[in-house]
PDB file of C-alpha atoms in Angstrom:
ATOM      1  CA  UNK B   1      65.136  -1.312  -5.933  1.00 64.00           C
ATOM      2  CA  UNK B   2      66.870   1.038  -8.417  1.00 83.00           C
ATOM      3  CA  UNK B   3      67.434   4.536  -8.468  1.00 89.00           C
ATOM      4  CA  UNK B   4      64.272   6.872  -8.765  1.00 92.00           C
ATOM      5  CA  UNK B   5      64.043   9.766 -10.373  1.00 94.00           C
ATOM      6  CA  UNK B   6      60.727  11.386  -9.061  1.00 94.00           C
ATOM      7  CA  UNK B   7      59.934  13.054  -5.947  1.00 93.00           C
ATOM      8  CA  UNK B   8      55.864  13.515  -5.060  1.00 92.00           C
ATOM      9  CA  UNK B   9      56.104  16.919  -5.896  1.00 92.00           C
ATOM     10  CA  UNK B  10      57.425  16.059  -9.294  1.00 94.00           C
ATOM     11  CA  UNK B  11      55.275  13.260  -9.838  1.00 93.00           C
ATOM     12  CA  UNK B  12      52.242  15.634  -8.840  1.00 91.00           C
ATOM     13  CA  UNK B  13      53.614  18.334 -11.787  1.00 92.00           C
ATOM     14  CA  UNK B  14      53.635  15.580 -14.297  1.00 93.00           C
ATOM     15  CA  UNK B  15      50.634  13.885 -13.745  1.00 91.00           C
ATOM     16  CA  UNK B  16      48.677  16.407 -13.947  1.00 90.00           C
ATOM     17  CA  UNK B  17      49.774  17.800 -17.369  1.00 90.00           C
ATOM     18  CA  UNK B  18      49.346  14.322 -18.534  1.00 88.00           C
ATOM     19  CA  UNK B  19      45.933  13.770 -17.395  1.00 86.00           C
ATOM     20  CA  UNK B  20      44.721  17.752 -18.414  1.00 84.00           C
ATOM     21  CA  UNK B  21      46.102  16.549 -21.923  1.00 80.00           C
ATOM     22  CA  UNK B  22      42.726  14.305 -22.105  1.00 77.00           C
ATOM     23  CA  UNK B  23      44.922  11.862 -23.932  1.00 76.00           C
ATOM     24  CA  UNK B  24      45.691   9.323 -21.260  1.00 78.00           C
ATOM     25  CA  UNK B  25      43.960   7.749 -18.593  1.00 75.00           C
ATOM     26  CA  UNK B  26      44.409   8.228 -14.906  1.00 77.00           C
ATOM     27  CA  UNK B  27      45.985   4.679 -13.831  1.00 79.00           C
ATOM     28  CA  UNK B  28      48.173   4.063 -10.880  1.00 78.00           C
ATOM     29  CA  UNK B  29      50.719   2.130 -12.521  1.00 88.00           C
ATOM     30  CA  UNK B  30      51.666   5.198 -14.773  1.00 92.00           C
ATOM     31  CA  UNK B  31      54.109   6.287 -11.971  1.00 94.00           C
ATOM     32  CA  UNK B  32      56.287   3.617 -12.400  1.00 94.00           C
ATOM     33  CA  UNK B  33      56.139   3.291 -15.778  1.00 95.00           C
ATOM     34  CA  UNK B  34      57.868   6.825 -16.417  1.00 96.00           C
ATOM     35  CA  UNK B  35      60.378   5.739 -13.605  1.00 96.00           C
ATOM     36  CA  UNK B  36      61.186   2.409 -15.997  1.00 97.00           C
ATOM     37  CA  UNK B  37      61.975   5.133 -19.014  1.00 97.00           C
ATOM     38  CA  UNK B  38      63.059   7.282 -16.763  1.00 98.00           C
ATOM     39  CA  UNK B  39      66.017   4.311 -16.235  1.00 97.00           C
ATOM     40  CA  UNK B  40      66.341   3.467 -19.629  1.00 97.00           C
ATOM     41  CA  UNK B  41      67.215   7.080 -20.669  1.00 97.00           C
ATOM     42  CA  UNK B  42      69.687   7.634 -17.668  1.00 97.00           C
ATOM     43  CA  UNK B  43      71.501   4.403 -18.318  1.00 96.00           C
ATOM     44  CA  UNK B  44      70.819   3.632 -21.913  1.00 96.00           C
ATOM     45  CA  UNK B  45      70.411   0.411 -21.809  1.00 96.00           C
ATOM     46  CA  UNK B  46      68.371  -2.184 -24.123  1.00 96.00           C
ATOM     47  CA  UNK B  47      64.419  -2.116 -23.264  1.00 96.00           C
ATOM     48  CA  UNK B  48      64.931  -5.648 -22.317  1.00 96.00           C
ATOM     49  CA  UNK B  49      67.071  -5.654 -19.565  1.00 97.00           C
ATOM     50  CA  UNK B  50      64.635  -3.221 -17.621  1.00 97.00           C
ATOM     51  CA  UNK B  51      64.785  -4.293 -13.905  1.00 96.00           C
ATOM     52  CA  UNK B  52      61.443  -6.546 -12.965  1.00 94.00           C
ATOM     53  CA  UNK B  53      60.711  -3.354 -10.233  1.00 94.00           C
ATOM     54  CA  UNK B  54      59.223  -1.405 -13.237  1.00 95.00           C
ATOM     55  CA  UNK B  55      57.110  -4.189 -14.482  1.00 94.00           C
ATOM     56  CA  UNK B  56      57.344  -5.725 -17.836  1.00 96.00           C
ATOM     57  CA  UNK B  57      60.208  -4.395 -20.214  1.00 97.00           C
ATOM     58  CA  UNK B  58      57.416  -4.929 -22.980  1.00 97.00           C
ATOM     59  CA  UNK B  59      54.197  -3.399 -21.391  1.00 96.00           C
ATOM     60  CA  UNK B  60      57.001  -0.341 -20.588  1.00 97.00           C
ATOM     61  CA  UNK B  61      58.214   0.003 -24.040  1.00 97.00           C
ATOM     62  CA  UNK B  62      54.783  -0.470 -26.074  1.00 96.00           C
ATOM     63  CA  UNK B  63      52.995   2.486 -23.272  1.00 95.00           C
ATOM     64  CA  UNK B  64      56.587   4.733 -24.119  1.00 97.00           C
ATOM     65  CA  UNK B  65      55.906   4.209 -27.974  1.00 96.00           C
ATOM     66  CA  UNK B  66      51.937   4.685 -27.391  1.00 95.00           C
ATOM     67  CA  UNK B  67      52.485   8.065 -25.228  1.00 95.00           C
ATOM     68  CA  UNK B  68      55.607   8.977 -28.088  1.00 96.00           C
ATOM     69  CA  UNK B  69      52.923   8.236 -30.993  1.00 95.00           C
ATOM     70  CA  UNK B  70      50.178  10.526 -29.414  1.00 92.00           C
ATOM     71  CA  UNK B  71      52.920  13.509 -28.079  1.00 93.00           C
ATOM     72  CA  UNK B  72      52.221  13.082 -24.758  1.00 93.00           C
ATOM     73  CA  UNK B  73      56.274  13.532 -23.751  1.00 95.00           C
ATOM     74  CA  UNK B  74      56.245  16.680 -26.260  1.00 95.00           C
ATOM     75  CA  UNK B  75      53.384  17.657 -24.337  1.00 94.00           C
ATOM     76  CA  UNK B  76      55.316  17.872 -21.054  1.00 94.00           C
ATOM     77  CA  UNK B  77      57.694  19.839 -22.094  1.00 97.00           C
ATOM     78  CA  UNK B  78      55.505  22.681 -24.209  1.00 95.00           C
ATOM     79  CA  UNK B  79      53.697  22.643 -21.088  1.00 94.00           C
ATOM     80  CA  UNK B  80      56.297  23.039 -18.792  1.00 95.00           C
ATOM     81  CA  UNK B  81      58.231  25.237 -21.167  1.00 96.00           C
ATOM     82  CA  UNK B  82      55.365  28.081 -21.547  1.00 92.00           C
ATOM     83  CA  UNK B  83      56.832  30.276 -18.936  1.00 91.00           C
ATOM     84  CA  UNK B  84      60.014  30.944 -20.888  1.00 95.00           C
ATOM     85  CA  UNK B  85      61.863  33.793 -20.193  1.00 96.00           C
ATOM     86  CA  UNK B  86      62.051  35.453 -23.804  1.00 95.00           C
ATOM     87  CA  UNK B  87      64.222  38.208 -23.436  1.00 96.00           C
ATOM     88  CA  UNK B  88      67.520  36.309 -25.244  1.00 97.00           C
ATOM     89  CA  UNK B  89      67.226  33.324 -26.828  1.00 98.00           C
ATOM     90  CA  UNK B  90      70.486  31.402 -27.955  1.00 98.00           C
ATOM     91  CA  UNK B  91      70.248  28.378 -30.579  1.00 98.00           C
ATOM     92  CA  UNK B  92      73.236  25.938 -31.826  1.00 98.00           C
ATOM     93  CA  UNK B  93      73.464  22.800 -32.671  1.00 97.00           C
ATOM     94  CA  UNK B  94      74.511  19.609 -31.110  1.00 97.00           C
ATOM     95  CA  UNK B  95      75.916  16.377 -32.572  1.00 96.00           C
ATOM     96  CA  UNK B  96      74.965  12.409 -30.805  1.00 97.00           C
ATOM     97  CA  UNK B  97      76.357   9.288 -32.537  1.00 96.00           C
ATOM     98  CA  UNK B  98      73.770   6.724 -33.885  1.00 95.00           C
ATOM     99  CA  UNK B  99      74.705   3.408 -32.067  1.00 94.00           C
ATOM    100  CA  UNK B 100      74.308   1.075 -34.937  1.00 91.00           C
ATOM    101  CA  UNK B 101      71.243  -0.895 -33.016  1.00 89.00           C
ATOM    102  CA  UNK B 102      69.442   2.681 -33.729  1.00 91.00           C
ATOM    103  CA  UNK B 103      69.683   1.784 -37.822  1.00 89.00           C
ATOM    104  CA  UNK B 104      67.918  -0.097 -40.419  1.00 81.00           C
ATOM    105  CA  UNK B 105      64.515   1.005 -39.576  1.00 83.00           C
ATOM    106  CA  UNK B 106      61.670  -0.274 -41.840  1.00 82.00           C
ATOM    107  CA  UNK B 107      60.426   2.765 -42.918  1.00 82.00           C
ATOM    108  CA  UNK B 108      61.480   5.244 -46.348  1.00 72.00           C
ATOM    109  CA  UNK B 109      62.652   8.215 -44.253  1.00 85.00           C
ATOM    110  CA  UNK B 110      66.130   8.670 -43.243  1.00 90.00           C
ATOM    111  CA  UNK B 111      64.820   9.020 -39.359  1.00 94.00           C
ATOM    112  CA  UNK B 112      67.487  11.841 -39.247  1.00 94.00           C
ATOM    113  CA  UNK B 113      70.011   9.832 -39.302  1.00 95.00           C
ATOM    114  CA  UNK B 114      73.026  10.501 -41.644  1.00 93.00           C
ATOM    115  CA  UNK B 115      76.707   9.105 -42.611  1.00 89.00           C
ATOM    116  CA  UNK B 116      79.845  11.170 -42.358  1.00 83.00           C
ATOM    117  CA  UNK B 117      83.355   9.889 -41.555  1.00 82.00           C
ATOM    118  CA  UNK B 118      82.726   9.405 -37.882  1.00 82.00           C
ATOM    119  CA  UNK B 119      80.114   7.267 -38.879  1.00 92.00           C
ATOM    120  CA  UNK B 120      76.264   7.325 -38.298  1.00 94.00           C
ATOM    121  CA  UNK B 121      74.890  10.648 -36.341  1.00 96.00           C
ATOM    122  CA  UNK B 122      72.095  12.742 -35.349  1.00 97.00           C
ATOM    123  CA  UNK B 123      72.258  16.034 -34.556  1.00 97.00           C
ATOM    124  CA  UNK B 124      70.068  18.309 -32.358  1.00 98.00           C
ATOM    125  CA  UNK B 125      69.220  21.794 -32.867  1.00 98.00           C
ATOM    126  CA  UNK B 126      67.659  23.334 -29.704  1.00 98.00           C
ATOM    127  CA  UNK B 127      66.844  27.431 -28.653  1.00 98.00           C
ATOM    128  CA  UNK B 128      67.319  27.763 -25.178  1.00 98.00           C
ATOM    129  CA  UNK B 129      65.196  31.012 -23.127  1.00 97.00           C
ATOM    130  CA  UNK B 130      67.620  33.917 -21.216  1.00 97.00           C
ATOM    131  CA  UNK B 131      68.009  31.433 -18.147  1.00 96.00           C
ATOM    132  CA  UNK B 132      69.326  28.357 -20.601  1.00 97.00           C
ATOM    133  CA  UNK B 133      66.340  26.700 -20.244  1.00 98.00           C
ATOM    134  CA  UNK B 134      65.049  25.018 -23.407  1.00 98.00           C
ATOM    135  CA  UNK B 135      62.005  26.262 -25.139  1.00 98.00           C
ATOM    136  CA  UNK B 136      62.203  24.379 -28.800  1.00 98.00           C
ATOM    137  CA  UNK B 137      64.389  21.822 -30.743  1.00 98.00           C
ATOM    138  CA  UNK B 138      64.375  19.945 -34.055  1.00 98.00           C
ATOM    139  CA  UNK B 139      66.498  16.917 -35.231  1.00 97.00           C
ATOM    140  CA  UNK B 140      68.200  16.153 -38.306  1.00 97.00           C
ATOM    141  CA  UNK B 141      70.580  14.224 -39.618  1.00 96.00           C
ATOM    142  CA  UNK B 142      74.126  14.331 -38.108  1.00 94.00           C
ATOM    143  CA  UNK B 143      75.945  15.889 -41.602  1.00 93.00           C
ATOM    144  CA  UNK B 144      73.636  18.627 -41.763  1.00 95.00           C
ATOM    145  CA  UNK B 145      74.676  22.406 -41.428  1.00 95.00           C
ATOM    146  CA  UNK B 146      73.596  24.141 -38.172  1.00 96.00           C
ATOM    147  CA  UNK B 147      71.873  27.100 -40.461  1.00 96.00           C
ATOM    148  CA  UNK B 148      69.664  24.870 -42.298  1.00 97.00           C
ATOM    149  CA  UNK B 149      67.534  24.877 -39.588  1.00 97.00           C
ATOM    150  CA  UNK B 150      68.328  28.275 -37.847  1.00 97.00           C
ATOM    151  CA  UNK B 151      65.428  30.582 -39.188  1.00 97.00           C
ATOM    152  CA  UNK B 152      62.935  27.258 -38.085  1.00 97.00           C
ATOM    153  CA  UNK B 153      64.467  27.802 -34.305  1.00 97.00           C
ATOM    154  CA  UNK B 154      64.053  31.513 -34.610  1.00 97.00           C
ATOM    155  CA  UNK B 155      60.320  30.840 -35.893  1.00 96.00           C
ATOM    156  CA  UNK B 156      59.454  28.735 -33.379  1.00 96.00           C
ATOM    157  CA  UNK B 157      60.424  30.345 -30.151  1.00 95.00           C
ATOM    158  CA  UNK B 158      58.318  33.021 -28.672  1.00 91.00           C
ATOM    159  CA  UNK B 159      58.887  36.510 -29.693  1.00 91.00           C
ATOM    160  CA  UNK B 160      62.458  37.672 -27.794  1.00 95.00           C
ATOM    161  CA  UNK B 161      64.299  41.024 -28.447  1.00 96.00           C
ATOM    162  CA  UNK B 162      67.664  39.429 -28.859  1.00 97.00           C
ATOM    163  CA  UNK B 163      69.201  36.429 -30.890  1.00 97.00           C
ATOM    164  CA  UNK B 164      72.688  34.809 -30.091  1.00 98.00           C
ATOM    165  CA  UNK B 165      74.321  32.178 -32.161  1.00 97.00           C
ATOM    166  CA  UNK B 166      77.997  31.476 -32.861  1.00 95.00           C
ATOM    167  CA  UNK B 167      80.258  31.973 -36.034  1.00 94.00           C
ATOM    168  CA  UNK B 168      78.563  29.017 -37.307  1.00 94.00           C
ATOM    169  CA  UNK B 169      75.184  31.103 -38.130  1.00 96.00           C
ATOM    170  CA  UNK B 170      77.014  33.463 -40.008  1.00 95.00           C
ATOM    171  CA  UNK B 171      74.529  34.724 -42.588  1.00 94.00           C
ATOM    172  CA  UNK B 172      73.352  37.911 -44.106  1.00 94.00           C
ATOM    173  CA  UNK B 173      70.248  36.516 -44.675  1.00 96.00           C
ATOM    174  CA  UNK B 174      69.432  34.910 -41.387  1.00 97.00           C
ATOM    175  CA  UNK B 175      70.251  38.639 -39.355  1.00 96.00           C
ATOM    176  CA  UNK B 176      67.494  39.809 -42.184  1.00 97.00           C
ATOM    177  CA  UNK B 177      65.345  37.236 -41.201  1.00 97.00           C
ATOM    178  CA  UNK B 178      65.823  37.715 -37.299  1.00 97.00           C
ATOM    179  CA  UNK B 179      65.054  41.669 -37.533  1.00 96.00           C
ATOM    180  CA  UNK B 180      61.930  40.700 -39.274  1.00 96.00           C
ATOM    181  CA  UNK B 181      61.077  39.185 -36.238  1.00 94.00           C
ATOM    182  CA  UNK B 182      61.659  42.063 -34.383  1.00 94.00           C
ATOM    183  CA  UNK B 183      65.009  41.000 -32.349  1.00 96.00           C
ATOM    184  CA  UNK B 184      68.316  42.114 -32.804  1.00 96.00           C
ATOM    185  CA  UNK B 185      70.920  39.487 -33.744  1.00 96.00           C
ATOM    186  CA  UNK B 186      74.292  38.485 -32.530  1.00 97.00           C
ATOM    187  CA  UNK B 187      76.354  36.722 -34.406  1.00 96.00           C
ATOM    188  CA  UNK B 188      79.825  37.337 -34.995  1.00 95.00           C
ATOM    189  CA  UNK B 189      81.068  36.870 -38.631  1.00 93.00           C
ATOM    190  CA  UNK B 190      84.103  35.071 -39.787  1.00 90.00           C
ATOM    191  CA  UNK B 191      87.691  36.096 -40.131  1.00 82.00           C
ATOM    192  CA  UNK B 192      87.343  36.269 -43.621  1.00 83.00           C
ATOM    193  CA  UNK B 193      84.348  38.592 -43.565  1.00 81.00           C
ATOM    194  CA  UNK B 194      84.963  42.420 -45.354  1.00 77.00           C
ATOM    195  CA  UNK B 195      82.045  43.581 -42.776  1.00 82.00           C
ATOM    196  CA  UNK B 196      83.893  42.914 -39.578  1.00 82.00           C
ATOM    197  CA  UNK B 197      82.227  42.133 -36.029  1.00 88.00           C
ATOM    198  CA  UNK B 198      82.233  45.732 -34.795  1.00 89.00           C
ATOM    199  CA  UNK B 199      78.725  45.710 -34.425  1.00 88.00           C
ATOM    200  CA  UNK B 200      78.602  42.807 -32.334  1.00 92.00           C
ATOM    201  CA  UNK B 201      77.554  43.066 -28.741  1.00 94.00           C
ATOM    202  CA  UNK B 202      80.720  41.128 -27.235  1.00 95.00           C
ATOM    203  CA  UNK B 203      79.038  41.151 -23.773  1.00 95.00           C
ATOM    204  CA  UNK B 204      75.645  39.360 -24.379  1.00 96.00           C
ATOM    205  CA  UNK B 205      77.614  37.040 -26.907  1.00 96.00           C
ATOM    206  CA  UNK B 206      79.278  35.811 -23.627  1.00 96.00           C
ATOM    207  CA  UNK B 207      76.501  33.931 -22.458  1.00 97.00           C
ATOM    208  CA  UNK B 208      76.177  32.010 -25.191  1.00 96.00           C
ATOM    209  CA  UNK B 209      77.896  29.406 -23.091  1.00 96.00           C
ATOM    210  CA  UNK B 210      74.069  28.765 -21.752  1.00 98.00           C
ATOM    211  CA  UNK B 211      73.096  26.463 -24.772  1.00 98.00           C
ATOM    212  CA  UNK B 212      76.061  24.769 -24.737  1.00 97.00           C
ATOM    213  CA  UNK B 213      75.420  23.615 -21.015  1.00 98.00           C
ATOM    214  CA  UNK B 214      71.832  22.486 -22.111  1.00 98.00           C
ATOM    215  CA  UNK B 215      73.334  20.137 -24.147  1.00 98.00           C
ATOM    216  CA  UNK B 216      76.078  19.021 -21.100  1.00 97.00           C
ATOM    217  CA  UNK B 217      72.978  18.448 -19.029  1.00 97.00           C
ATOM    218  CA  UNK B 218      70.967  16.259 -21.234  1.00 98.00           C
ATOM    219  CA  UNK B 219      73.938  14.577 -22.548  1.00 97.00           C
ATOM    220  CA  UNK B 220      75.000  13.002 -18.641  1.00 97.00           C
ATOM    221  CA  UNK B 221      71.955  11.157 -19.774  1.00 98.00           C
ATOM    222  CA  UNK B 222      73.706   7.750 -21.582  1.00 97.00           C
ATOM    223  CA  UNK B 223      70.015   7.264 -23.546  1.00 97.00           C
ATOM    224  CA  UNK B 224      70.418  10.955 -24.913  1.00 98.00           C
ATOM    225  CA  UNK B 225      74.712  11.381 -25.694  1.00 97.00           C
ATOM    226  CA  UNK B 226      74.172   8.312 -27.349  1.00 97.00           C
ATOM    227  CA  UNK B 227      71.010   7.484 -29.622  1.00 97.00           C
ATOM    228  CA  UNK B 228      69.584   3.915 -29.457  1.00 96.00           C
ATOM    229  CA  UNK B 229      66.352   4.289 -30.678  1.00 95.00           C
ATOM    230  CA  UNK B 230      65.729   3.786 -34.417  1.00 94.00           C
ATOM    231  CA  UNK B 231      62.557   6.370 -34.952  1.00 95.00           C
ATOM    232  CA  UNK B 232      63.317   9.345 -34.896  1.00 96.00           C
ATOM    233  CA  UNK B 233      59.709  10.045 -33.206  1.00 96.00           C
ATOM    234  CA  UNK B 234      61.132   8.102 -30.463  1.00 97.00           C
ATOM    235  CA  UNK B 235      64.407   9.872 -29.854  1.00 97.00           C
ATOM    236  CA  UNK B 236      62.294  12.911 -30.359  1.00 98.00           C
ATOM    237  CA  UNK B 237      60.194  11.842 -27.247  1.00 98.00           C
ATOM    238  CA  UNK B 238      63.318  10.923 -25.705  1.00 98.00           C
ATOM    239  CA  UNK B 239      64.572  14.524 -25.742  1.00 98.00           C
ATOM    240  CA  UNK B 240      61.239  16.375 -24.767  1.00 98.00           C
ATOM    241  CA  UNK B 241      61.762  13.982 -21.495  1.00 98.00           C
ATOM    242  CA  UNK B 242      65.403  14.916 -21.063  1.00 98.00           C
ATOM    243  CA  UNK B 243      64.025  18.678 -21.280  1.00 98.00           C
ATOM    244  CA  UNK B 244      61.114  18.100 -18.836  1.00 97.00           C
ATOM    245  CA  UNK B 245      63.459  16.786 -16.543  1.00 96.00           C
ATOM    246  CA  UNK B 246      65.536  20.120 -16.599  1.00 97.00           C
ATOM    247  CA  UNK B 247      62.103  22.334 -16.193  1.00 97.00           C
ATOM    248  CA  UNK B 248      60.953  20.248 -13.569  1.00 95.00           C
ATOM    249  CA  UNK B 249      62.565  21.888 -10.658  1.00 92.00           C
ATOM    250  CA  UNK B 250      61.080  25.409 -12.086  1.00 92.00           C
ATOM    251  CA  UNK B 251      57.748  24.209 -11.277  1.00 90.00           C
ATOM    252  CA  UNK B 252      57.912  21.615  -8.351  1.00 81.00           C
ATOM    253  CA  UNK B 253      57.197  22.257  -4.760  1.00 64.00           C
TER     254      UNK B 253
END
C-alpha cells in the first residue's frame, strides 16, 4: 500500500468542510480518492500511473477536475484559512517551471503560463498571515512582475496593521495604496532611490523570511515545484490543497 497522507483526525477536518459546502455528496470512497491526489501532488507523477490502491486513475482524475471545477479544494483552504492571524502579512512572489506536458491547452487563454529564456513558467503570488501561514494567492504567468499583482494580495487579505514585501515591491504608489488600507508598509527601496530606507522598520522586515518558507514547504511537493497540469484552474486547485495541507495541523486533533 503506498504512503498516506491522512490521519482520522485530519480526515474528520476535511470531510466535514466538504460536506458543510453542500456541494458534494457524503460517499465513502471520497477518502481515498483525496489520498490518490494526495499521491499525485507529492510525487508528481502522470494521472495514469496512479497505484490500483486508490482505485481508477480515471474515476480519480475526472472527481479531482469535478471538485477543481466547482471550488471545492479552494473551499478547504478559505475555510481552513479564516482564522488568520492578521497582524503582519508578508506577500512575494514565487516562480515553478511549466513541464512541457502542462502546454498546448485547447483553450484561448494563456492558462498563466508564459515564455522567458528559462523557458515556460508560472509564477505564484501568495500573502502569508504573522505565523507564515497562507491566507491568499493568485497565479500568473512566469515573466510577469511581482507588483502587478501586489495591491490584488493586499486587497484580498483581511485587514492587518502591517505590510512586508521585499525590494522587489518598491513603489510609491503601492505604500499609498497600503495606507489606504489602513496598514503601515515595509518595503525597503532600492540603492538607487533619493528617499533612502530610513524609515524602514529593519526588525519586522526580518521576518520576511516567513513567505519565503511557505513556498519551501509547498515546493517539497514534486506536483507543486514543478507544474504538470495544463489549466490553470487545475494547478490553482492544486495549490489550495498544498495550502490545506499546511493549515491542517492548526485545526486537527
Amino acid at each position: 500500500m503506498p504512503r498516506l497522507m491522512l490521519t482520522d483526525g485530519t480526515w474528520n477536518v476535511l470531510s466535514k468542510v466538504m460536506y458543510l459546502s453542500g456541494r458534494i455528496y457524503n460517499k465513502p470512497d471520497h477518502r481515498k480518492t483525496l489520498e490518490g491526489i494526495l499521491y499525485k501532488m507529492r510525487t508528481g507523477i502522470p494521472w495514469r500511473d496512479l497505484p490500483s490502491d486508490f482505485g481508477r486513475w480515471s474515476a480519480i482524475y475526472r472527481r479531482f477536475n469535478l471538485w477543481s471545477k466547482k471550488g471545492i479544494l479552494n473551499e478547504l483552504f478559505r475555510a481552513l484559512s479564516r482564522d488568520a492571524d492578521m497582524d503582519w502579512v508578508f506577500i512575494d512572489g514565487s516562480i515553478v517551471r511549466a513541464h512541457q506536458h502542462s502546454c498546448g491547452a485547447r483553450t484561448a487563454d494563456n492558462e498563466s503560463i508564459g515564455k522567458s529564456r528559462g523557458g515556460n513558467s508560472t509564477k505564484i503570488h501568495l500573502a502569508v498571515d504573522s505565523g507564515g501561514l497562507p491566507v491568499y494567492y493568485e497565479l500568473s504567468c512566469g515573466n510577469t512582475h511581482d507588483i502587478v499583482h501586489a495591491e490584488s494580495l493586499v486587497a484580498n487579505c483581511p485587514t492587518s496593521n502591517m505590510v512586508v514585501a521585499d525590494k522587489g515591491y518598491d513603489s510609491e504608489k503601492l505604500r499609498a495604496f497600503v495606507r489606504d488600507n489602513n496598514a503601515t508598509p515595509v518595503i525597503p527601496r532600492k540603492g538607487n532611490s533619493l528617499v533612502g530606507n530610513e524609515d524602514i522598520d529593519w526588525c519586522m522586515y526580518k521576518y520576511r523570511h516567513l513567505v519565503e518558507n511557505a513556498f519551501g514547504r509547498i515546493k517539497q511537493y514534486r506536483g507543486i515545484a514543478t507544474r504538470y497540469e495544463k489549466l490553470e484552474r487545475n494547478y490553482h486547485s492544486m495549490l489550495a490543497l498544498a495550502f490545506t495541507m499546511m493549515w491542517l495541523p492548526m485545526w486537527a486533533d
